[in-house]
Every structure is written in C-alpha cells, then in structure tokens.
Amino acid sequence: MGKLKKMAVGVLCASMLLGCVGCGDSKETAGETIVLRILENDTAKKEGYLDALLEAFNAEYKDKGIQAVDANMDEYTDLAANGPYGYGPDVIYQANDKLMTYAEDKHILPIDVESLDCYSVTPEAAWEAFKINIDGTTYTCGIPVNIQEPMLFYRLDMMPEDWESNWDKDGNKVADFFENWNDLYAYSKYLRDTDTSANGDSQYGFMSSLNNLYLNGEFLFSYGAYVFGSNDDGTLNAADIGLSAGDAAKGLMAMKQMASLMNEGCIDDTIIMKRYEKLADGSYFCVVSTPDTYSLFIEKLALAYEAEGLSAKEAEEKAKENLMMIELPGKLPADGDLTKSSDAMTEDDWIDTVVMGGVNGYGISSYTKYKDACMEFVNFATSYEMIQTRMNTLGIAPTRSDVAEASGGVTDMIFESLSEGRIYLMPSIKAVDQIWVPAQSLMGDIAKDPYREAAGELGKYVTIGQLEEAIEKVDQDIYDAIFTLKD
Amino acid sequence: MKREKPSKIVIASCCIMGAGQLLSKQWIKGLLYLFIFAAYVTYMVTSGMNDIKGFFTLGTVRGDAWLGIQGDDSIMMMLRGIFAFLLTAMFVALHISNVKDAKGLAKRLEVGKELPGFLQATQIFLDKKFYIVALLLPVIGVLIFNVLPIIFMILISFTNYGGDIVPPELVDWIGLGNFEKILSLTEIKDTFFRILSWNFVWAFLATAVNYFGGLGLALLLNKKCVKHKGFWRMFPILAYAVPGFITMLAFKFMFSYGGPINYYITMSGHSAIGFLDIDAGWTARIIGIAVNAWITIPTSMLLATGILSNMNTDLYEAASIDGASKWKQFIKITLPFVVFSTTPVLITNFIGNFNNFGVFYFLRGGLYNDGYFLASDTDLLINWLYNLSIDNNYYGIGAAISLIIFIITSVFSLLVYVRSDAYKKEDTYR
C-alpha cells in the first residue's frame, strides 16, 4: 500500500475519531441547585429589566436552591418545536395569543392561579385572556403581567401655542384632537395645509403605518368588527370571522380619510421604521406605537435635544418631560366621516374607540422538570415590587391594579380601558395567526387609495359598498386559510 | 489443523455472518462479522423492530403533557423507521459481502491455496478496494445528512402532518392525499399553476439576464480599449462580496416609500411610486429580476472572464479575414464556446433561480394577492412552500410541493444536459 493511501486512511480515521469526540455529551450538571431557564422579551433584556429580575430572584431564593437564568433564546422561540426535546425555556413570557397557542396543544401548564399573590389584584379581563376550554373544563394557562395596546406618542413642546384657546372647546384642559378623531383629523389637516416647506413634507399630524392591523384596529373594532365569534359555551369559533361585521366598512372609510393626510409611508412599514426619528425631529406631531417602545422614543428625542446643544443628562430629562404617551382619542364618528366638524356633532354621533390589544404574561412550560420552582418564580416576577420595577424600567402598563393605581396617569387609564372593554384582546387561539397577512394586505391597499386618486388614477375603494366587498373578501380569505387544508 | 468443507463455510456464513470465516480459522475477520451480526440483531430486538413497526403506524398513543403521558412522536418514529431501514440495507450489503468473502475463502480452499492472514487480507483490501475505504465516511455522511432528510421530506408529503396535526397529535399516512389537494382544490390548484408559470418565466428571465449580463460585462472588460481593467472588475466583485440578504434588504428600503428613490421622485415634483405594493405586479417582478441580476452578474462575469481567457484568438483573426462582422464573430465563435463550457453551470443557475427563495421573500414578503392562496403574485413555488409550511404549518402540502419542484427541476436539468453539446460532444474543444 502506497504512503499516500496510508496517510489518507490515517486522516479518515482521525477525522472519524474527532467526529466522535465532537459528538460527546456536553451536558453540564447543575448539582443540587435547580436552574430555571427564563425567556423574556428582547426589550426587557436590552433595558436591563431581566438582569434586575434574575438578580432579585436569585438573591431571594439562594437558600432554597433555586436559580433563574436567562434562557438565551430568541424571544419568539417555538416552544412546541423545542420543548418536547428538552430545549425550550422553563418559564416563557409572551403575548396572550402566542402563549395560548401553546396552551391549545398543552405545551404550557394550567396554573393554580388563585395561589398567586397577584390573583386578587388582577382584573378578570386579563385572566380571561389566558383561559382555555378543553373537554368542557376551563383552565388558566398564563399569568398576566402587562397590557399592550396602541398608544399615541407626542411631544409636549410641539403642542400648538393656541391649543387651549382654539383646540379645547370644552375647556377640560385636554386638547380636542386627543379626545376625538374628527378633531385629530382637523388638526392634521391644518398642519398639512400650513406646511410651507419646499416639498410640503415638514409637518404631519397623526401618523401611522396603516397596513398594520394591530396598531390600527380601532378602525374596525370600534365599528362592531370582531376577529372570531363565540360558540354557545363561550369558546371562540374560528369559523365565524367577523372583520367585516357591523359597520367595519365605515371605519375603513375613516382610515382612508386619515391616510390622505399622511404620506405614502402609511401604505407600508415606513412610518413604523421612522416614527422615533420623525417625532424627535418634529416632522410628525403624533404617532402610534406600543408602550414597550417608550424607551426608544426617549432615546431618539434625547439625541435630538443633544444635537440642539444640551448635555446628555439634560437632554434625557427634557425628553422625559416632553414625551407624552396617551391612549388614542376615545371617540370616532359613528358614520365614519372624519371630515365633519366636531362642532356639528351630537353625543349620538360618536362611538367609543375600541383598540386591539393584548395581555403579555408568563407561562410555564409543560416540559419543565421543576414546576413548583417555576411557580415560585412567576409568583416572584408578578409581585408588586417586580411589576413596579418593570413598569418603571420599560414603561409598560401593568395588569396589577395596585401598581396601576399607585402609578396613576396613563397606566391607570390603560388598566381601566381593559377593565371596561375598550381593548379588544387578540383572540387566544391558533387560528389567529391567519388573520394578519390578509388584513394587512387590504389595509395597505386602502391606505394607498388617496394616493391613487391624487395621481389621477381611479380609486379602488371609493364607496362604502366597495369597502364592504373588500373586507368580506378578507374574511373569506382568512376562512380559507384556516379551513381549506383541514381534513 | 483440519479445515471445514468449502460448501459448509459458505452455508455457515449465509446463516450467521462471520461463521464461515471462523470455520476457516479467519478469527479476526470472522469475529468482526460476528460482532456486526450480533450488534444488528441486538439493535433489531431492542429497538429496530419497534422502529420499523412505528414507521408504519406512526404512533398509537397521543401524548398529553398535562397528564404526564409522553405519547408517540410520529415524526421521530418516522425518522427512526427510516434509520432502521437504512441500517438494514447496510446490514444486507455487509451480509452479502460476508457471503462473497466466504465464497472466496471456499474457492481458495478448494484449489488448495493458503488463506491470507487478517493483516495481509486487510492490506490487500486497502490496496485493491481503496475507493471503498476513502468513500466510506463521506457516503455515511451523505446518507445521514443528505439522503435521510430527502427521504424524510418525500415521506412527509404522504402524511397529514401540519395544520392541527402537529405533535402531540398523531400523524397518519394519507397516500397521495396532499397531491390530490394540490391538483383538485380550486384555490390551491389555481395558485399552484399561476405560481408555476411565473416561476418558469422568472427562472428563464433571471438566468438569461444574469448569464448574458455577466458575459457582456466580461466581454466589455476584456476589450483592449478598456484601461485599468482590474479596477473596473473590482466593482462587480464588491457587489458580490456583500451578503445577498443584506443587498436585498437594502434594495427593499431603496424602493420603499420612505427610501431614496421615492425621495428623489417626490423631490422632483412627482408622486411616489409603490414599487413593491400589493398591486405593483410586473413592476415588482422586474425589480426582482434586476436585484437578482445585481447579486449574480458578478459571478457570471468572473466565470465568463475565465473562459474568454482560454479563447483561441486565431479564430477571430481568421474570421476577420473572411469578413465576419463583430456580431457574427460573437454569434459563431464566442457564444458557442462559452455556452459549451458553461452548460452545466447554466443548468445550475437555472435551478438556483427556479428555487430562488431570497429575492421575493426579502423584497415583498408578507403580502397575499387576490386569486392566490397564501401567496402573492411575485412568490415563487419555494416562497409559497415557505408560506404554507413555515408560516402556516401545512408541512404535508409543503413537502408535496417540494417534491413536485424536485421532479420538475431534476427532469428539466437532466433533459437539457443530455441534449446539450457539453454532454454529447464532450471532446469538441479538447
């Protein structure tokens, strides 16, 4: 046998041995200590809340032999795919729709919620988001932490100087354009009409990427639309899709009117991407976003102030003073016509704004070996102190009534909105995954209509009838996506 | 020492691996065969039989994590079944080699030849069958990492895996059910044929643009009148060096409403253009072709540059003397030579473009058009497959579509290749 062949055989054997070494068991033993893997969202990690939580928990439970660590996984890791094979987290933080998708297949455990400290101070509506009915029995599979709903962000120092005299007709010290959509439309129109910049793109009023159902759900749900209807036993019926229900088409007409006062960025994600920067530079008067992005707005606004010559500390303080986060205007016109003057409208002409929202919370993986330790962790993580820390660090709206009350202001308002049904919670069933793209495709297309018309083309959604037809088609598309391939 | 009769050796090896070798006093070889036999029998008794059974049933006990019932994992059972079949096939191959070896031993004994010792036999084997030794590891690797997933994917297309049927639910075999759905359900069928026809148009256009774009650029940069060729060649290479998805995301931003293209359009007093909107249609398709060209033309250019450097310049000289125009020279000399040399690459490019996932995923993902089921009018089959299987969990249907893509692309490439000059006239330019 030639030398070359011998060498080749040697190399092959060596590679095989190395391969075997590489395949060796690399598991680490945790000794006597129970190690819990906690999956939190990226913002909590980035802003340092997760570290604070883990540190506090580990200090408290040091003597009890429980240690919590960052699961170090993608925030949207698939528990259904990884959990059964031992790779998932022990405790997972997610929105109710995602968490309950896991609950449907029993990937997260039902919890004896009454044993938790937060039980009595959390509203029933928040618990409802985590309830599931299996074989006639109702289980609760998540522990609510905070409420998510689209919020309006604006700068106090960008308020019109005359707002108290000209934009507060009822004199309640709240600008009318933050109370009803017709005045928000009117003020946005005023800003557009008085934009004297060369390209007419220096001042906009209300701005939102209208292709986003979650951020713009008020144009549907305020008018009687719903995602899934209910069965007689109260469970959700995925076959009953109701985005076109009620006067949803009127809401979409209002959305189209609003789109005409934005720019083409409302058709796609452009406004979502630029909102922090554009609010900071004053081009956008107010934008829609979720509470967990509060810190990002502060960051950009502080940078803008720094650019104006303030020190980093002063800039941050000024940003915190000036950045306002409030709920969306509470009243929409019943007929969907935003162009009408609010002066000419009576109380009956308004309907309450209902936004789409969600409740984020903790779930415990069914594949954890340490259920009791996980319960200890979620009990600790939903304690008054930790929820308050979370609220202060991340700007979230807690589901704990005591923390919300103590905080007051917006937090309490969001809490009230949830309790009073002004937040349409994302349905907690798997089929909800199918609603986003069809709805997003239509909403983007409707937002484009004013720009078609401005370019001399024919609008696709000129009449209410056309909008009705389009939204009914979306219902059908969602139905098809859910049921076409079912056996 | 007395040796057994030759016929007994073969019969013994047929019954028990290595027995014939042991009877022939080939101790080490016999024991090795026997060890393999014992290992296989042990595997089959302890797990293999169940794995094969499980492959057919795909599980009978539904798991319930709340009740602590582990249940059967249909997908793992299928994988383990495939593995058991592969091991059995390998065992059969080894058994055949064992019988052949026993026959060889018997033959040598019959003619009274001395049997080689283990070391000598090993040396002879390594010398004469070196290719087996060299290829064994790669073949095992290919079997585990390539063949097994392909078989798995093919088999998934014959199951109802997906939708609500995901673990802990039990998966079932449904025969050609998924293929029937693709070809019978109106929405799926219409979407499939719409996407398939666009997929062919896309693959032809993208391949042609990339190929001729690269060739044109190479010819241009090959011209004597072009100075600082290395400098100019650097630019396409730079475009190639940037990771593809970064380029695609950058293009998506460029063509978005907030991007620089629309910025300049609006600055010049015109309305912004929805290049990638839901009703963008052919605008979006053409942008996709252009973006793909940006990413792939550099590769074609490099390839063509290499090939052109091997061209015989005498041919051009002769053609010029005969009065052939530059165009004629290109058509009759350059193109045939380049096409001949690059036919296999051309086929690879076509297949690559046919299955080009990135371009429209990054440029225009997250849109569904009217008349399409979970797809948009720019989606290729591979994007649709992704929408169905990853975004919407319809794994069975997704696997069926991927099998169809596999059949289309393999048949097409085989047909084109065997009919090409590169295959038929292999020696033409040698």
XYZ file of N, CA and C in Angstrom, chain A residues 182-329:
444
model
N -62.248 63.271 14.892
C -62.549 64.325 13.922
C -61.660 65.545 14.135
N -61.398 65.858 15.424
C -60.507 66.982 15.689
C -59.049 66.617 15.399
N -58.729 65.344 15.586
C -57.362 64.922 15.239
C -57.169 65.039 13.718
N -58.241 64.683 12.998
C -58.205 64.833 11.538
C -58.069 66.322 11.180
N -58.883 67.141 11.879
C -58.881 68.576 11.569
C -57.511 69.193 11.850
N -56.912 68.798 12.973
C -55.608 69.376 13.294
C -54.523 68.865 12.336
N -54.621 67.598 11.963
C -53.659 67.041 10.999
C -53.788 67.777 9.669
N -55.043 68.064 9.299
C -55.277 68.767 8.026
C -54.702 70.187 8.103
N -54.904 70.782 9.266
C -54.370 72.138 9.462
C -52.844 72.133 9.291
N -52.212 71.155 9.890
C -50.745 71.071 9.782
C -50.319 70.861 8.324
N -51.042 70.025 7.609
C -50.692 69.768 6.208
C -50.919 71.031 5.369
N -52.052 71.682 5.621
C -52.374 72.874 4.820
C -51.401 74.019 5.065
N -50.828 74.061 6.267
C -49.933 75.186 6.584
C -48.452 74.813 6.443
N -48.218 73.661 5.847
C -46.829 73.231 5.639
C -46.254 74.032 4.464
N -45.343 74.919 4.794
C -44.823 75.809 3.750
C -43.445 75.374 3.242
N -43.000 74.196 3.654
C -41.676 73.752 3.202
C -41.714 73.491 1.699
N -40.543 73.505 1.098
C -40.457 73.396 -0.367
C -41.175 72.159 -0.895
N -41.008 71.042 -0.216
C -41.631 69.803 -0.705
C -42.905 69.448 0.046
N -43.296 70.328 0.950
C -44.531 70.071 1.701
C -44.448 68.803 2.534
N -43.278 68.548 3.098
C -43.149 67.300 3.868
C -42.532 67.556 5.249
N -42.736 68.744 5.778
C -42.066 69.039 7.050
C -42.992 68.930 8.251
N -44.306 68.917 8.030
C -45.189 68.773 9.195
C -46.422 67.935 8.887
N -46.522 66.893 9.661
C -47.657 65.987 9.556
C -48.334 65.916 10.918
N -49.586 65.537 10.917
C -50.312 65.389 12.167
C -50.215 63.973 12.688
N -51.340 63.263 12.625
C -51.374 61.874 13.092
C -50.707 60.990 12.045
N -49.783 60.135 12.487
C -49.077 59.266 11.544
C -49.074 57.830 12.053
N -49.346 56.928 11.128
C -49.332 55.501 11.486
C -49.167 54.682 10.209
N -48.460 53.590 10.301
C -48.405 52.659 9.161
C -49.737 51.928 9.144
N -50.586 52.307 8.200
C -51.972 51.827 8.250
C -52.133 50.379 7.803
N -51.059 49.801 7.309
C -51.166 48.397 6.907
C -51.079 47.458 8.115
N -50.952 48.036 9.291
C -50.774 47.215 10.482
C -52.089 47.094 11.254
N -52.648 45.893 11.250
C -53.953 45.682 11.886
C -53.886 45.956 13.386
N -52.832 45.527 14.016
C -52.744 45.683 15.473
C -52.743 47.160 15.863
N -51.975 47.957 15.131
C -51.863 49.376 15.502
C -53.075 50.190 15.070
N -53.835 49.668 14.116
C -54.943 50.458 13.575
C -56.287 49.734 13.695
N -56.339 48.822 14.636
C -57.548 48.018 14.813
C -58.775 48.834 15.160
N -58.572 50.047 15.688
C -59.732 50.870 16.097
C -60.655 51.175 14.922
N -60.090 51.197 13.704
C -60.932 51.489 12.542
C -61.861 50.314 12.204
N -61.633 49.178 12.832
C -62.515 48.028 12.624
C -63.315 47.720 13.891
N -62.611 47.546 15.006
C -63.276 47.037 16.202
C -64.217 48.060 16.847
N -63.953 49.338 16.652
C -64.870 50.350 17.192
C -66.213 50.266 16.473
N -66.193 49.770 15.248
C -67.410 49.761 14.423
C -68.129 48.412 14.440
N -67.767 47.577 15.381
C -68.512 46.322 15.523
C -67.822 45.110 14.927
N -66.662 45.295 14.348
C -65.961 44.128 13.795
C -65.389 43.288 14.939
N -65.179 42.052 14.667
C -64.517 41.166 15.642
C -63.675 40.185 14.839
N -62.807 39.491 15.512
C -61.969 38.525 14.787
C -62.698 37.193 14.692
N -62.945 36.574 15.834
C -63.685 35.309 15.835
C -64.899 35.438 16.741
N -65.997 34.871 16.296
C -67.200 34.863 17.119
C -67.096 33.788 18.197
N -68.174 33.670 18.957
C -68.145 32.704 20.065
C -69.138 31.585 19.852
N -68.808 30.418 20.381
C -69.759 29.317 20.425
C -70.696 29.524 21.611
N -71.694 28.666 21.690
C -72.653 28.793 22.796
C -71.984 28.678 24.156
N -70.920 27.861 24.222
C -70.266 27.660 25.521
C -69.230 28.748 25.828
N -69.190 29.768 24.973
C -68.282 30.882 25.238
C -66.909 30.729 24.610
N -66.629 29.552 24.066
C -65.324 29.365 23.419
C -65.335 30.036 22.045
N -64.152 30.325 21.526
C -64.078 31.027 20.247
C -64.378 30.089 19.081
N -65.057 30.638 18.095
C -65.419 29.850 16.917
C -64.628 30.385 15.718
N -63.608 29.646 15.322
C -62.718 30.124 14.259
C -63.416 30.190 12.898
N -64.586 29.549 12.787
C -65.302 29.580 11.503
C -66.113 30.871 11.357
N -66.330 31.539 12.463
C -67.106 32.786 12.437
C -66.128 33.966 12.438
N -65.775 34.413 11.249
C -64.798 35.503 11.145
C -65.560 36.799 10.884
N -65.284 37.805 11.694
C -66.150 38.986 11.632
C -65.436 40.307 11.431
N -64.371 40.314 10.656
C -63.716 41.609 10.414
C -64.631 42.546 9.627
N -65.583 41.941 8.914
C -66.497 42.772 8.126
C -67.803 43.050 8.866
N -67.885 42.557 10.105
C -69.150 42.688 10.842
C -69.449 44.153 11.188
N -70.694 44.393 11.525
C -71.120 45.744 11.928
C -70.866 46.745 10.812
N -70.360 47.897 11.208
C -70.088 48.958 10.228
C -68.592 49.069 9.932
N -67.931 47.914 9.868
C -66.477 47.925 9.674
C -66.072 48.745 8.446
N -66.901 48.696 7.402
C -66.554 49.422 6.175
C -66.481 50.928 6.426
N -67.363 51.407 7.328
C -67.337 52.850 7.650
C -66.018 53.208 8.341
N -65.587 52.309 9.210
C -64.313 52.532 9.894
C -63.162 52.590 8.894
N -63.243 51.713 7.888
C -62.174 51.707 6.884
C -62.206 52.985 6.047
N -63.414 53.533 5.872
C -63.514 54.803 5.139
C -62.826 55.910 5.953
N -63.035 55.868 7.286
C -62.366 56.848 8.155
C -60.847 56.685 8.046
N -60.416 55.441 7.994
C -58.975 55.183 7.886
C -58.429 55.752 6.574
N -59.226 55.581 5.530
C -58.792 56.101 4.225
C -58.667 57.630 4.278
N -59.637 58.256 4.950
C -59.569 59.721 5.072
C -58.317 60.142 5.828
N -58.011 59.407 6.869
C -56.818 59.727 7.651
C -55.563 59.538 6.796
N -55.572 58.497 5.971
C -54.407 58.210 5.115
C -54.097 59.387 4.195
N -55.162 60.077 3.787
C -54.963 61.169 2.828
C -54.156 62.323 3.438
N -54.076 62.353 4.778
C -53.328 63.437 5.426
C -51.920 63.001 5.861
N -51.570 61.799 5.502
C -50.213 61.326 5.836
C -49.372 61.439 4.571
N -48.473 60.494 4.387
C -47.780 60.395 3.109
C -47.774 58.925 2.712
N -47.128 58.586 1.596
C -47.198 57.206 1.133
C -46.589 56.220 2.129
N -45.848 56.758 3.085
C -45.251 55.890 4.107
C -46.297 55.133 4.906
N -47.552 55.608 4.871
C -48.596 54.920 5.630
C -49.029 53.622 4.955
N -48.608 53.432 3.703
C -49.020 52.230 2.971
C -48.200 51.020 3.414
N -46.938 51.259 3.725
C -46.094 50.136 4.170
C -45.541 50.423 5.571
N -44.416 49.828 5.910
C -43.894 49.971 7.273
C -43.019 51.211 7.466
N -42.996 52.090 6.485
C -42.087 53.236 6.554
C -42.298 54.047 7.833
N -43.554 54.327 8.165
C -43.803 55.162 9.350
C -43.376 54.428 10.623
N -43.614 53.127 10.646
C -43.180 52.349 11.821
C -41.668 52.487 11.991
N -40.957 52.404 10.892
C -39.488 52.466 10.974
C -38.987 53.860 11.347
N -39.710 54.881 10.856
C -39.207 56.247 11.030
C -39.823 57.003 12.198
N -40.784 56.392 12.896
C -41.575 57.157 13.871
C -40.733 57.784 14.988
N -39.732 57.064 15.457
C -38.928 57.589 16.575
C -38.179 58.854 16.144
N -37.572 58.732 14.982
C -36.746 59.821 14.468
C -37.601 61.021 14.044
N -38.736 60.717 13.409
C -39.572 61.806 12.879
C -40.329 62.543 13.988
N -40.666 61.811 15.048
C -41.295 62.503 16.172
C -40.250 63.386 16.854
N -39.031 62.855 16.912
C -37.961 63.613 17.572
C -37.604 64.879 16.796
N -37.643 64.797 15.454
C -37.264 65.998 14.694
C -38.457 66.931 14.434
N -39.613 66.523 14.944
C -40.777 67.402 14.868
C -41.571 67.306 13.579
N -41.186 66.395 12.669
C -41.949 66.282 11.418
C -43.327 65.666 11.654
N -43.395 64.721 12.593
C -44.677 64.097 12.912
C -45.167 64.691 14.233
N -46.419 65.085 14.261
C -46.954 65.623 15.510
C -47.232 64.500 16.508
N -47.893 63.434 16.030
C -48.127 62.301 16.921
C -48.102 60.997 16.131
N -47.639 59.957 16.761
C -47.539 58.653 16.082
C -48.094 57.560 16.980
N -48.451 56.455 16.317
C -48.983 55.322 17.067
C -47.865 54.317 17.320
N -47.819 53.815 18.525
C -46.849 52.765 18.844
C -47.328 52.043 20.103
N -46.554 51.089 20.568
C -46.958 50.349 21.769
C -46.150 50.844 22.973
N -46.677 50.654 24.191
C -45.981 51.196 25.379
C -44.542 50.715 25.513
N -44.274 49.482 25.058
C -42.909 48.967 25.261
C -41.869 49.667 24.382
N -42.312 50.562 23.501
C -41.335 51.289 22.682
C -41.031 52.666 23.275
N -41.601 52.939 24.434
C -41.419 54.237 25.090
C -39.936 54.619 25.181
N -39.130 53.652 25.610
C -37.701 53.955 25.817
C -37.009 54.310 24.492
N -37.494 53.743 23.400
C -36.877 54.052 22.092
C -37.182 55.496 21.679
N -38.408 55.943 21.980
C -38.762 57.342 21.686
C -37.898 58.286 22.522
N -37.744 57.920 23.798
C -36.932 58.763 24.695
C -35.510 58.875 24.143
N -34.978 57.738 23.742
C -33.601 57.689 23.219
C -33.425 58.667 22.056
N -34.347 58.589 21.087
C -34.222 59.436 19.883
C -34.459 60.909 20.207
N -35.414 61.123 21.084
C -35.726 62.515 21.422
C -34.552 63.143 22.178
N -33.958 62.369 23.083
C -32.799 62.867 23.828
C -31.664 63.213 22.858
N -31.492 62.355 21.844
C -30.438 62.628 20.852
C -30.716 63.938 20.119
N -32.016 64.157 19.811
C -32.381 65.395 19.111
C -32.067 66.614 19.980
N -32.367 66.511 21.280
C -32.070 67.632 22.173
C -30.560 67.834 22.328
N -29.868 66.696 22.368
C -28.405 66.801 22.453
C -27.850 67.546 21.252
N -28.427 67.248 20.092
C -27.981 67.918 18.866
C -28.251 69.424 18.937
N -29.235 69.782 19.769
C -29.533 71.219 19.933
C -28.602 71.877 20.946
N -27.739 71.082 21.579
C -26.732 71.656 22.465
C -26.855 71.291 23.930
N -27.843 70.490 24.274
C -27.974 70.114 25.687
C -27.001 68.988 26.024
N -26.662 68.892 27.310
C -25.812 67.774 27.729
C -26.666 66.505 27.703
N -26.004 65.342 27.770
C -26.727 64.065 27.684
C -27.782 63.964 28.780
N -27.401 64.389 30.006
C -28.323 64.270 31.134
C -29.517 65.224 30.955
N -29.184 66.448 30.578
C -30.259 67.440 30.385
C -31.196 66.986 29.255
N -30.574 66.450 28.208
C -31.368 66.002 27.054
C -32.323 64.895 27.465
N -31.828 63.962 28.257
C -32.685 62.854 28.683
C -33.820 63.357 29.572
N -33.472 64.257 30.471
C -34.505 64.810 31.359
C -35.568 65.552 30.555
N -35.083 66.321 29.588
C -36.028 67.097 28.775
C -36.904 66.152 27.935
N -36.265 65.090 27.445
C -37.023 64.118 26.643
C -38.123 63.496 27.482
N -37.775 63.125 28.707
C -38.772 62.510 29.597
C -39.889 63.494 29.951
N -39.531 64.758 30.073
C -40.537 65.776 30.374
C -41.503 65.966 29.203
N -40.950 65.916 28.011
C -41.728 66.293 26.832
C -42.425 65.144 26.107
N -41.911 63.936 26.267
C -42.551 62.833 25.545
C -43.805 62.389 26.288
N -44.907 62.441 25.600
C -46.176 62.060 26.208
C -46.690 60.783 25.544
N -47.218 59.910 26.362
C -47.820 58.679 25.834
C -49.245 58.617 26.363
N -50.197 58.701 25.448
C -51.595 58.694 25.891
C -52.369 57.660 25.075
N -53.567 57.395 25.480
C -54.400 56.476 24.706
C -54.896 57.180 23.447
N -55.315 56.399 22.468
C -55.831 57.001 21.230
C -57.108 57.769 21.556
N -57.463 58.774 20.742
C -58.687 59.540 21.016
C -59.875 58.597 21.257
